[in-house]
Tab-separated table of C-alpha atoms in Angstrom:
chain	number	residue	atom	x	y	z
A	1	UNK	CA	-36.752	-25.512	-56.907
A	2	UNK	CA	-39.287	-28.493	-56.526
A	3	UNK	CA	-37.222	-30.190	-59.522
A	4	UNK	CA	-33.633	-29.503	-58.187
A	5	UNK	CA	-35.002	-30.767	-54.776
A	6	UNK	CA	-36.568	-34.124	-56.135
A	7	UNK	CA	-33.242	-34.506	-58.315
A	8	UNK	CA	-30.842	-33.964	-55.394
A	9	UNK	CA	-33.228	-36.714	-53.273
A	10	UNK	CA	-32.855	-38.839	-56.091
A	11	UNK	CA	-28.856	-38.967	-56.046
A	12	UNK	CA	-29.081	-39.008	-51.995
A	13	UNK	CA	-31.075	-42.119	-52.059
A	14	UNK	CA	-29.388	-43.615	-55.163
A	15	UNK	CA	-26.023	-43.759	-52.930
A	16	UNK	CA	-25.180	-46.982	-51.696
A	17	UNK	CA	-25.941	-47.303	-47.966
A	18	UNK	CA	-24.539	-49.186	-45.207
A	19	UNK	CA	-27.752	-51.222	-44.865
A	20	UNK	CA	-27.636	-52.164	-48.643
A	21	UNK	CA	-26.885	-55.971	-47.998
A	22	UNK	CA	-29.845	-58.213	-46.422
A	23	UNK	CA	-29.203	-60.170	-43.250
A	24	UNK	CA	-28.249	-63.742	-43.439
A	25	UNK	CA	-29.609	-66.355	-41.437
A	26	UNK	CA	-29.566	-70.361	-41.573
A	27	UNK	CA	-32.725	-72.188	-42.699
A	28	UNK	CA	-32.109	-75.988	-42.724
A	29	UNK	CA	-29.075	-76.981	-44.643
A	30	UNK	CA	-29.134	-73.202	-46.511
A	31	UNK	CA	-27.679	-69.793	-45.714
A	32	UNK	CA	-30.433	-67.482	-46.638
A	33	UNK	CA	-31.086	-63.851	-46.394
A	34	UNK	CA	-34.276	-62.110	-44.922
A	35	UNK	CA	-36.212	-62.743	-47.997
A	36	UNK	CA	-35.439	-66.190	-47.778
A	37	UNK	CA	-33.275	-66.429	-51.094
A	38	UNK	CA	-30.717	-68.959	-50.775
A	39	UNK	CA	-27.330	-67.237	-51.101
A	40	UNK	CA	-23.743	-68.885	-51.623
A	41	UNK	CA	-20.806	-67.442	-49.634
A	42	UNK	CA	-18.017	-67.830	-52.539
A	43	UNK	CA	-15.304	-65.420	-51.579
A	44	UNK	CA	-11.510	-64.982	-50.592
A	45	UNK	CA	-9.488	-64.791	-47.471
A	46	UNK	CA	-7.932	-61.920	-46.160
A	47	UNK	CA	-5.110	-62.590	-43.890
A	48	UNK	CA	-4.491	-58.761	-42.776
A	49	UNK	CA	-1.048	-59.967	-41.700
A	50	UNK	CA	-2.211	-60.977	-38.392
A	51	UNK	CA	1.064	-63.178	-38.354
A	52	UNK	CA	2.868	-60.022	-37.594
A	53	UNK	CA	6.428	-58.710	-38.031
A	54	UNK	CA	10.343	-59.885	-37.365
A	55	UNK	CA	11.298	-56.968	-34.825
A	56	UNK	CA	14.843	-56.903	-35.041
A	57	UNK	CA	16.256	-57.482	-31.124
A	58	UNK	CA	13.274	-59.316	-30.037
A	59	UNK	CA	12.477	-61.505	-32.878
A	60	UNK	CA	16.058	-63.109	-32.771
A	61	UNK	CA	15.898	-63.789	-29.095
A	62	UNK	CA	12.561	-65.271	-29.123
A	63	UNK	CA	13.578	-67.336	-32.403
A	64	UNK	CA	17.151	-68.472	-30.372
A	65	UNK	CA	14.962	-69.998	-27.720
A	66	UNK	CA	13.089	-71.778	-30.161
A	67	UNK	CA	9.962	-69.697	-30.092
A	68	UNK	CA	7.738	-68.069	-32.674
A	69	UNK	CA	9.741	-64.704	-33.746
A	70	UNK	CA	6.881	-63.002	-35.137
A	71	UNK	CA	5.238	-60.168	-33.235
A	72	UNK	CA	1.561	-59.946	-33.578
A	73	UNK	CA	0.432	-56.201	-34.291
A	74	UNK	CA	-1.671	-54.185	-31.978
A	75	UNK	CA	-3.002	-51.983	-34.690
A	76	UNK	CA	-3.545	-53.185	-38.327
A	77	UNK	CA	-1.389	-52.327	-40.751
A	78	UNK	CA	-2.647	-49.472	-43.364
A	79	UNK	CA	-1.210	-51.853	-46.374
A	80	UNK	CA	-3.340	-54.876	-45.897
A	81	UNK	CA	-6.409	-52.821	-47.292
A	82	UNK	CA	-6.236	-49.895	-49.246
A	83	UNK	CA	-8.173	-48.095	-51.617
A	84	UNK	CA	-6.755	-49.940	-54.473
A	85	UNK	CA	-7.379	-53.456	-52.621
A	86	UNK	CA	-11.186	-52.187	-52.398
A	87	UNK	CA	-11.185	-51.672	-56.304
A	88	UNK	CA	-9.205	-54.942	-57.006
A	89	UNK	CA	-11.656	-57.056	-54.782
A	90	UNK	CA	-14.655	-55.371	-56.348
A	91	UNK	CA	-13.402	-56.283	-59.697
A	92	UNK	CA	-12.789	-60.025	-58.425
A	93	UNK	CA	-16.157	-60.053	-57.563
A	94	UNK	CA	-16.346	-62.401	-54.271
A	95	UNK	CA	-19.600	-62.764	-52.558
A	96	UNK	CA	-17.560	-62.630	-48.824
A	97	UNK	CA	-14.032	-62.112	-47.429
A	98	UNK	CA	-13.273	-63.903	-44.487
A	99	UNK	CA	-11.434	-61.278	-42.571
A	100	UNK	CA	-8.652	-62.573	-40.184
A	101	UNK	CA	-8.139	-60.988	-36.933
A	102	UNK	CA	-5.331	-61.601	-34.093
A	103	UNK	CA	-6.365	-61.503	-30.467
A	104	UNK	CA	-4.100	-58.535	-29.602
A	105	UNK	CA	-5.995	-56.133	-31.679
A	106	UNK	CA	-8.718	-56.389	-29.560
A	107	UNK	CA	-7.428	-57.637	-26.099
A	108	UNK	CA	-8.491	-55.783	-22.779
A	109	UNK	CA	-4.837	-54.227	-22.443
A	110	UNK	CA	-4.607	-52.800	-26.103
A	111	UNK	CA	-4.802	-49.043	-25.623
A	112	UNK	CA	-5.996	-48.998	-29.476
A	113	UNK	CA	-8.627	-51.454	-29.293
A	114	UNK	CA	-11.298	-48.903	-29.683
A	115	UNK	CA	-9.236	-47.532	-32.862
A	116	UNK	CA	-8.998	-50.908	-34.419
A	117	UNK	CA	-12.834	-51.479	-33.936
A	118	UNK	CA	-13.449	-48.183	-35.885
A	119	UNK	CA	-11.197	-49.340	-38.503
A	120	UNK	CA	-12.763	-52.950	-38.690
A	121	UNK	CA	-16.549	-51.006	-39.033
A	122	UNK	CA	-15.166	-48.802	-41.869
A	123	UNK	CA	-14.149	-51.877	-43.741
A	124	UNK	CA	-17.159	-53.414	-43.137
A	125	UNK	CA	-19.370	-50.332	-44.417
A	126	UNK	CA	-16.801	-50.281	-47.667
A	127	UNK	CA	-17.306	-54.081	-48.072
A	128	UNK	CA	-21.138	-53.546	-47.938
A	129	UNK	CA	-21.382	-50.724	-50.444
A	130	UNK	CA	-19.659	-53.087	-52.745
A	131	UNK	CA	-21.987	-56.149	-51.934
A	132	UNK	CA	-19.477	-58.327	-50.313
A	133	UNK	CA	-20.444	-59.805	-46.908
A	134	UNK	CA	-17.602	-60.121	-44.232
A	135	UNK	CA	-17.084	-62.973	-41.579
A	136	UNK	CA	-14.674	-61.655	-39.144
A	137	UNK	CA	-12.583	-64.594	-38.407
A	138	UNK	CA	-10.397	-65.058	-34.916
A	139	UNK	CA	-7.349	-66.303	-36.637
A	140	UNK	CA	-4.629	-66.162	-34.084
A	141	UNK	CA	-6.453	-66.590	-30.447
A	142	UNK	CA	-4.389	-66.282	-27.618
A	143	UNK	CA	-2.149	-68.753	-26.685
A	144	UNK	CA	-1.220	-71.770	-29.162
A	145	UNK	CA	-2.350	-71.009	-32.844
A	146	UNK	CA	-1.785	-72.069	-36.184
A	147	UNK	CA	1.332	-70.200	-36.691
A	148	UNK	CA	3.561	-70.522	-33.406
A	149	UNK	CA	2.514	-74.315	-33.804
A	150	UNK	CA	5.248	-74.720	-35.796
A	151	UNK	CA	7.550	-73.839	-33.131
A	152	UNK	CA	5.465	-75.366	-30.170
A	153	UNK	CA	4.813	-78.858	-31.303
A	154	UNK	CA	8.530	-80.195	-31.096
A	155	UNK	CA	8.381	-79.261	-27.675
A	156	UNK	CA	7.786	-81.344	-24.329
A	157	UNK	CA	4.132	-81.189	-23.695
A	158	UNK	CA	4.913	-79.790	-20.026
A	159	UNK	CA	7.028	-76.886	-21.412
A	160	UNK	CA	4.834	-75.783	-24.691
A	161	UNK	CA	2.379	-72.818	-24.762
A	162	UNK	CA	-1.034	-73.935	-24.056
A	163	UNK	CA	-4.272	-73.182	-26.084
A	164	UNK	CA	-7.195	-71.600	-25.074
A	165	UNK	CA	-8.683	-75.160	-25.099
A	166	UNK	CA	-6.121	-75.871	-22.000
A	167	UNK	CA	-5.547	-72.737	-20.226
A	168	UNK	CA	-8.924	-71.108	-18.375
A	169	UNK	CA	-7.453	-67.431	-18.573
A	170	UNK	CA	-6.824	-67.767	-22.184
A	171	UNK	CA	-10.593	-68.879	-22.643
A	172	UNK	CA	-11.691	-66.087	-20.450
A	173	UNK	CA	-10.154	-63.698	-22.325
A	174	UNK	CA	-11.430	-64.986	-25.673
A	175	UNK	CA	-14.849	-64.952	-24.277
A	176	UNK	CA	-14.274	-61.213	-23.366
A	177	UNK	CA	-13.140	-60.433	-26.661
A	178	UNK	CA	-15.686	-61.932	-28.700
A	179	UNK	CA	-18.562	-60.444	-26.881
A	180	UNK	CA	-16.945	-57.340	-27.409
A	181	UNK	CA	-17.046	-57.704	-30.934
A	182	UNK	CA	-20.641	-58.817	-30.926
A	183	UNK	CA	-21.900	-56.362	-29.082
A	184	UNK	CA	-20.521	-53.912	-31.446
A	185	UNK	CA	-21.328	-55.373	-34.774
A	186	UNK	CA	-24.455	-56.621	-33.590
A	187	UNK	CA	-26.637	-54.252	-35.780
A	188	UNK	CA	-24.517	-54.618	-39.054
A	189	UNK	CA	-26.114	-56.407	-41.735
A	190	UNK	CA	-23.097	-56.702	-43.927
A	191	UNK	CA	-21.256	-59.093	-41.351
A	192	UNK	CA	-22.272	-62.741	-42.475
A	193	UNK	CA	-21.040	-63.779	-38.988
A	194	UNK	CA	-18.391	-64.915	-36.697
A	195	UNK	CA	-16.087	-67.523	-37.238
A	196	UNK	CA	-14.902	-68.585	-33.717
A	197	UNK	CA	-11.440	-69.525	-34.218
A	198	UNK	CA	-8.816	-71.029	-36.856
A	199	UNK	CA	-7.922	-74.760	-37.223
A	200	UNK	CA	-8.079	-75.419	-33.376
A	201	UNK	CA	-6.567	-78.515	-31.790
A	202	UNK	CA	-8.786	-81.041	-29.544
A	203	UNK	CA	-7.109	-81.240	-25.835
A	204	UNK	CA	-5.953	-84.426	-24.705
A	205	UNK	CA	-8.419	-86.406	-22.351
A	206	UNK	CA	-6.178	-85.250	-19.473
A	207	UNK	CA	-7.502	-81.755	-20.200
A	208	UNK	CA	-11.221	-82.713	-20.582
A	209	UNK	CA	-10.533	-83.706	-24.336
A	210	UNK	CA	-13.698	-83.698	-26.871
A	211	UNK	CA	-16.145	-83.042	-23.766
A	212	UNK	CA	-14.471	-79.926	-22.639
A	213	UNK	CA	-14.048	-78.731	-26.204
A	214	UNK	CA	-17.487	-79.285	-26.876
A	215	UNK	CA	-18.456	-77.531	-23.611
A	216	UNK	CA	-16.302	-74.675	-24.772
A	217	UNK	CA	-17.602	-74.186	-28.218
A	218	UNK	CA	-21.081	-73.999	-26.365
A	219	UNK	CA	-19.937	-71.644	-23.981
A	220	UNK	CA	-18.375	-69.276	-26.693
A	221	UNK	CA	-21.724	-69.569	-28.728
A	222	UNK	CA	-23.847	-68.682	-25.673
A	223	UNK	CA	-21.775	-65.756	-24.508
A	224	UNK	CA	-22.355	-64.421	-28.341
A	225	UNK	CA	-25.846	-64.861	-28.207
A	226	UNK	CA	-26.000	-63.015	-24.921
A	227	UNK	CA	-25.285	-59.951	-26.741
A	228	UNK	CA	-25.951	-60.853	-30.272
A	229	UNK	CA	-29.066	-62.749	-31.476
A	230	UNK	CA	-28.862	-62.706	-35.152
A	231	UNK	CA	-25.453	-63.005	-36.764
A	232	UNK	CA	-24.494	-66.544	-37.825
A	233	UNK	CA	-21.874	-68.156	-35.826
A	234	UNK	CA	-19.342	-70.632	-37.827
A	235	UNK	CA	-17.851	-73.146	-36.046
A	236	UNK	CA	-14.635	-74.944	-37.382
A	237	UNK	CA	-13.920	-78.281	-37.761
A	238	UNK	CA	-10.709	-79.334	-35.315
A	239	UNK	CA	-7.797	-80.205	-37.510
A	240	UNK	CA	-5.681	-82.254	-34.773
A	241	UNK	CA	-5.666	-83.168	-31.267
A	242	UNK	CA	-3.249	-83.694	-28.468
A	243	UNK	CA	-1.886	-86.897	-28.235
A	244	UNK	CA	-3.304	-88.689	-24.888
A	245	UNK	CA	-0.842	-90.756	-22.503
A	246	UNK	CA	0.721	-93.785	-23.525
A	247	UNK	CA	-0.621	-93.479	-27.228
A	248	UNK	CA	1.507	-93.949	-30.231
A	249	UNK	CA	2.005	-91.398	-33.287
A	250	UNK	CA	1.972	-88.159	-33.865
A	251	UNK	CA	4.725	-85.511	-33.851
A	252	UNK	CA	5.592	-85.138	-30.360
A	253	UNK	CA	2.371	-84.523	-28.580
A	254	UNK	CA	-0.040	-83.814	-31.794
A	255	UNK	CA	-2.314	-86.476	-33.702
A	256	UNK	CA	-3.490	-85.308	-37.173
A	257	UNK	CA	-6.603	-85.889	-37.101
A	258	UNK	CA	-9.973	-83.846	-37.483
A	259	UNK	CA	-13.251	-83.966	-36.957
A	260	UNK	CA	-16.840	-81.668	-35.550
A	261	UNK	CA	-18.567	-81.313	-32.678
A	262	UNK	CA	-22.421	-80.248	-32.571
A	263	UNK	CA	-23.162	-76.910	-30.935
A	264	UNK	CA	-26.683	-75.794	-29.455
A	265	UNK	CA	-27.459	-73.263	-31.724
A	266	UNK	CA	-30.021	-72.984	-34.795
A	267	UNK	CA	-27.905	-70.363	-36.541
A	268	UNK	CA	-24.539	-72.031	-37.141
A	269	UNK	CA	-22.401	-72.957	-40.192
A	270	UNK	CA	-19.817	-75.697	-39.662
A	271	UNK	CA	-16.873	-75.375	-41.590
A	272	UNK	CA	-13.503	-76.801	-42.379
A	273	UNK	CA	-10.076	-76.047	-44.149
A	274	UNK	CA	-9.674	-78.107	-47.448
A	275	UNK	CA	-5.910	-78.565	-48.795
A	276	UNK	CA	-6.487	-82.296	-50.198
A	277	UNK	CA	-4.294	-83.731	-50.719
A	278	UNK	CA	-1.718	-81.518	-48.913
A	279	UNK	CA	1.024	-83.251	-50.722
A	280	UNK	CA	-0.161	-81.728	-54.121
A	281	UNK	CA	-1.320	-78.524	-52.791
A	282	UNK	CA	1.435	-77.753	-50.753
A	283	UNK	CA	4.328	-80.280	-51.499
A	284	UNK	CA	4.438	-80.375	-55.208
A	285	UNK	CA	3.481	-83.932	-55.698
A	286	UNK	CA	2.877	-84.815	-59.754
A	287	UNK	CA	-0.440	-85.984	-59.189
A	288	UNK	CA	-3.820	-86.629	-57.072
A	289	UNK	CA	-6.498	-89.256	-56.472
A	290	UNK	CA	-9.747	-87.301	-57.564
A	291	UNK	CA	-12.068	-90.130	-55.952
A	292	UNK	CA	-10.095	-89.781	-52.631
A	293	UNK	CA	-10.818	-85.680	-52.918
A	294	UNK	CA	-14.720	-85.997	-53.489
A	295	UNK	CA	-14.539	-88.861	-50.604
A	296	UNK	CA	-13.107	-86.236	-48.386
A	297	UNK	CA	-16.036	-83.595	-49.297
A	298	UNK	CA	-18.493	-86.254	-49.247
A	299	UNK	CA	-17.761	-87.414	-45.690
A	300	UNK	CA	-18.322	-83.746	-44.215
A	301	UNK	CA	-21.163	-82.995	-46.258
A	302	UNK	CA	-22.729	-86.290	-44.815
A	303	UNK	CA	-21.682	-84.912	-41.319
A	304	UNK	CA	-23.346	-81.676	-41.674
A	305	UNK	CA	-26.637	-83.326	-43.087
A	306	UNK	CA	-27.310	-86.180	-40.566
A	307	UNK	CA	-25.279	-85.127	-37.471
A	308	UNK	CA	-24.652	-80.811	-37.524
A	309	UNK	CA	-28.243	-80.279	-39.393
A	310	UNK	CA	-27.014	-77.043	-40.844
A	311	UNK	CA	-24.949	-75.709	-43.504
A	312	UNK	CA	-21.149	-76.120	-44.006
A	313	UNK	CA	-18.651	-74.352	-45.850
A	314	UNK	CA	-15.182	-74.399	-47.007
A	315	UNK	CA	-13.414	-71.862	-44.980
A	316	UNK	CA	-10.081	-72.323	-46.920
A	317	UNK	CA	-8.692	-73.922	-49.835
A	318	UNK	CA	-6.006	-72.953	-52.387
A	319	UNK	CA	-2.444	-73.945	-53.218
A	320	UNK	CA	1.206	-72.181	-53.221
A	321	UNK	CA	3.854	-72.148	-55.779
A	322	UNK	CA	5.121	-75.710	-55.650
A	323	UNK	CA	2.584	-76.405	-58.338
A	324	UNK	CA	2.654	-74.713	-62.049
A	325	UNK	CA	-0.028	-72.182	-62.907
A	326	UNK	CA	-1.579	-74.447	-65.191
A	327	UNK	CA	-1.702	-77.629	-62.871
A	328	UNK	CA	-3.136	-75.492	-60.330
A	329	UNK	CA	-5.659	-73.979	-62.359
A	330	UNK	CA	-6.815	-77.504	-63.372
A	331	UNK	CA	-6.966	-78.452	-59.663
A	332	UNK	CA	-9.154	-75.350	-58.863
A	333	UNK	CA	-11.355	-75.881	-61.794
A	334	UNK	CA	-12.077	-79.697	-60.573
A	335	UNK	CA	-12.577	-78.300	-56.938
A	336	UNK	CA	-14.969	-75.575	-58.004
A	337	UNK	CA	-17.028	-78.332	-59.804
A	338	UNK	CA	-17.301	-80.422	-56.578
A	339	UNK	CA	-18.042	-77.656	-54.274
A	340	UNK	CA	-21.090	-76.813	-56.957
A	341	UNK	CA	-22.006	-80.487	-57.172
A	342	UNK	CA	-22.097	-80.661	-53.263
A	343	UNK	CA	-23.810	-77.052	-52.879
A	344	UNK	CA	-20.978	-75.746	-50.907
A	345	UNK	CA	-19.840	-72.299	-50.724
A	346	UNK	CA	-16.093	-72.203	-50.524
A	347	UNK	CA	-13.633	-69.191	-49.557
A	348	UNK	CA	-9.957	-68.954	-51.452
A	349	UNK	CA	-7.024	-68.490	-49.587
A	350	UNK	CA	-5.563	-66.069	-50.040
A	351	UNK	CA	-5.924	-62.510	-51.468
A	352	UNK	CA	-2.742	-60.690	-50.565
A	353	UNK	CA	0.609	-61.091	-48.345
A	354	UNK	CA	3.407	-59.709	-47.520
A	355	UNK	CA	6.565	-60.633	-49.522
A	356	UNK	CA	10.228	-59.699	-48.720
A	357	UNK	CA	13.779	-61.031	-48.954
A	358	UNK	CA	13.473	-63.914	-46.453
A	359	UNK	CA	10.244	-65.095	-48.287
A	360	UNK	CA	10.076	-68.405	-49.757
A	361	UNK	CA	8.465	-67.892	-53.090
A	362	UNK	CA	7.349	-71.240	-53.324
A	363	UNK	CA	5.440	-70.707	-49.977
A	364	UNK	CA	3.835	-67.863	-51.256
A	365	UNK	CA	-0.321	-69.094	-51.667
A	366	UNK	CA	-1.357	-65.803	-52.254
A	367	UNK	CA	-2.886	-63.754	-55.509
A	368	UNK	CA	-0.857	-60.701	-54.686
A	369	UNK	CA	2.168	-60.196	-52.866
A	370	UNK	CA	3.171	-56.418	-51.606
A	371	UNK	CA	6.695	-55.637	-50.658
A	372	UNK	CA	6.309	-54.388	-47.300
A	373	UNK	CA	10.125	-53.894	-46.440
A	374	UNK	CA	11.316	-51.803	-48.784
A	375	UNK	CA	14.316	-50.686	-46.479
A	376	UNK	CA	15.758	-54.230	-47.607
A	377	UNK	CA	16.488	-52.734	-51.391
A	378	UNK	CA	18.882	-50.279	-51.993
A	379	UNK	CA	17.664	-48.000	-55.155
A	380	UNK	CA	20.544	-46.605	-57.131
A	381	UNK	CA	20.415	-43.377	-58.828
A	382	UNK	CA	21.663	-44.756	-62.189
A	383	UNK	CA	18.351	-46.544	-62.209
A	384	UNK	CA	19.719	-50.177	-60.982
A	385	UNK	CA	18.947	-51.697	-57.579
A	386	UNK	CA	20.663	-53.841	-55.062
A	387	UNK	CA	19.739	-55.841	-51.761
A	388	UNK	CA	21.113	-54.812	-48.875
A	389	UNK	CA	24.059	-56.801	-47.526
A	390	UNK	CA	22.209	-58.248	-44.564
A	391	UNK	CA	19.191	-59.390	-46.771
A	392	UNK	CA	21.058	-60.100	-50.288
A	393	UNK	CA	22.202	-63.874	-49.312
A	394	UNK	CA	18.569	-64.620	-48.193
A	395	UNK	CA	16.880	-63.282	-51.515
A	396	UNK	CA	19.184	-65.104	-53.391
A	397	UNK	CA	19.082	-68.712	-51.284
A	398	UNK	CA	15.248	-68.204	-51.227
A	399	UNK	CA	15.444	-66.903	-55.101
A	400	UNK	CA	13.321	-64.069	-54.056
A	401	UNK	CA	15.547	-62.007	-55.974
A	402	UNK	CA	14.300	-63.461	-59.251
A	403	UNK	CA	10.768	-63.196	-57.832
A	404	UNK	CA	11.355	-59.376	-57.352
A	405	UNK	CA	13.184	-58.693	-60.567
A	406	UNK	CA	10.259	-60.398	-62.733
A	407	UNK	CA	7.274	-59.218	-60.832
A	408	UNK	CA	8.008	-56.499	-59.185
A	409	UNK	CA	11.189	-54.280	-60.319
A	410	UNK	CA	10.594	-54.961	-64.154
A	411	UNK	CA	6.666	-53.412	-63.463
A	412	UNK	CA	7.956	-50.626	-61.384
A	413	UNK	CA	5.300	-51.732	-58.563
A	414	UNK	CA	5.429	-52.749	-54.914
A	415	UNK	CA	2.191	-54.769	-55.177
A	416	UNK	CA	2.081	-57.445	-58.101
A	417	UNK	CA	-0.187	-60.255	-58.754
A	418	UNK	CA	2.789	-62.082	-60.415
A	419	UNK	CA	1.816	-64.968	-62.489
A	420	UNK	CA	-1.509	-65.333	-60.954
A	421	UNK	CA	-3.683	-63.637	-63.643
A	422	UNK	CA	-5.266	-67.287	-64.655
A	423	UNK	CA	-5.856	-67.966	-61.069
A	424	UNK	CA	-7.584	-64.718	-60.777
A	425	UNK	CA	-9.931	-65.586	-63.934
A	426	UNK	CA	-10.672	-68.976	-62.681
A	427	UNK	CA	-11.628	-67.513	-59.251
A	428	UNK	CA	-13.757	-64.729	-61.504
A	429	UNK	CA	-15.680	-67.484	-63.210
A	430	UNK	CA	-16.317	-69.405	-60.015
A	431	UNK	CA	-17.894	-66.302	-58.350
A	432	UNK	CA	-19.911	-65.434	-60.988
A	433	UNK	CA	-21.168	-69.315	-61.491
A	434	UNK	CA	-20.080	-69.630	-65.118
């Protein structure tokens, strides 16, 4: 009997627990674990469909008014992270996932807020058991964000949607949301930290400019620290700014310049998106200047060392399908070598995204595509298929019909790596530091 009990205890204690991953913190210019071991957080982004869905009737009306037609989810879709996804991510081997959320999931008026929190904790636990850290990232804050900006930036300044740095009510809601999350995640070592917001825009001088932007960054850090003393806070580079009065340049009100602000916290990591040069990574240009790409990284590393006096990471990098697979892998090998040279953790964009008849294949940047709008396709009894009449035109114009035929229909699957196996292999090599 004693032998049986001993064997039982051995197997129980051998099962991975929620606390397997050690706590992380900042030490000088490095991220270290609680044992003082230097940690490199190379990983992959999970966008989790924070963009939302087209809802017929509602989205049509929004688009006709020049507004973003996508409706943000109040509940995370089940398809974004399934058991199969966890298995794939385990095989891929990232050290971290940057887990995107939209503000609607945890807003005060969302009746599903507690259920969303339970799902987030469940996902953190699963990743912990796989040895993968989670950075919780507010990808879509209230008001202006990187998605609806595609519609808002062409509007007059007085009528366009305000950002959290311009609207005090939006800002207060953001403080409350982050305090709610930090209070409920403060005891989870599998959480690497909190990513405050994604690719923010600096307000104009009339709305407080860099001074107000810095103050609000510090205010949010202090609000999180009031309930969570331990987790790292990830502070992003602003990737554009509002044009000031009588200032030339910019698309309507936007000036595309970037920069960091230093915050008053000693457990922070600064972060930036890296799609350099954009003409190569997203517009299909044939070549790029390797010296300029390295200089872009050098400037940010130098800022972190001399001004920020803290670690810095690449929060996003990658390419869409404008380039061939061969050119994409060649580029990734080059930037991976640079990341290693400059001691930079880097998080690839992205793991999986929804694809459908209205998708533009050349714009897809994810490793995996998942066909989420299955009702767009009619599956005939004779084993053939066709797109619904209302989806067929878009599928042909976008050449999505070719993508679907080659990677989904022929393989009898709704989830496909498409032609990204070489990229998968290069990411695996990068994560294994080979």
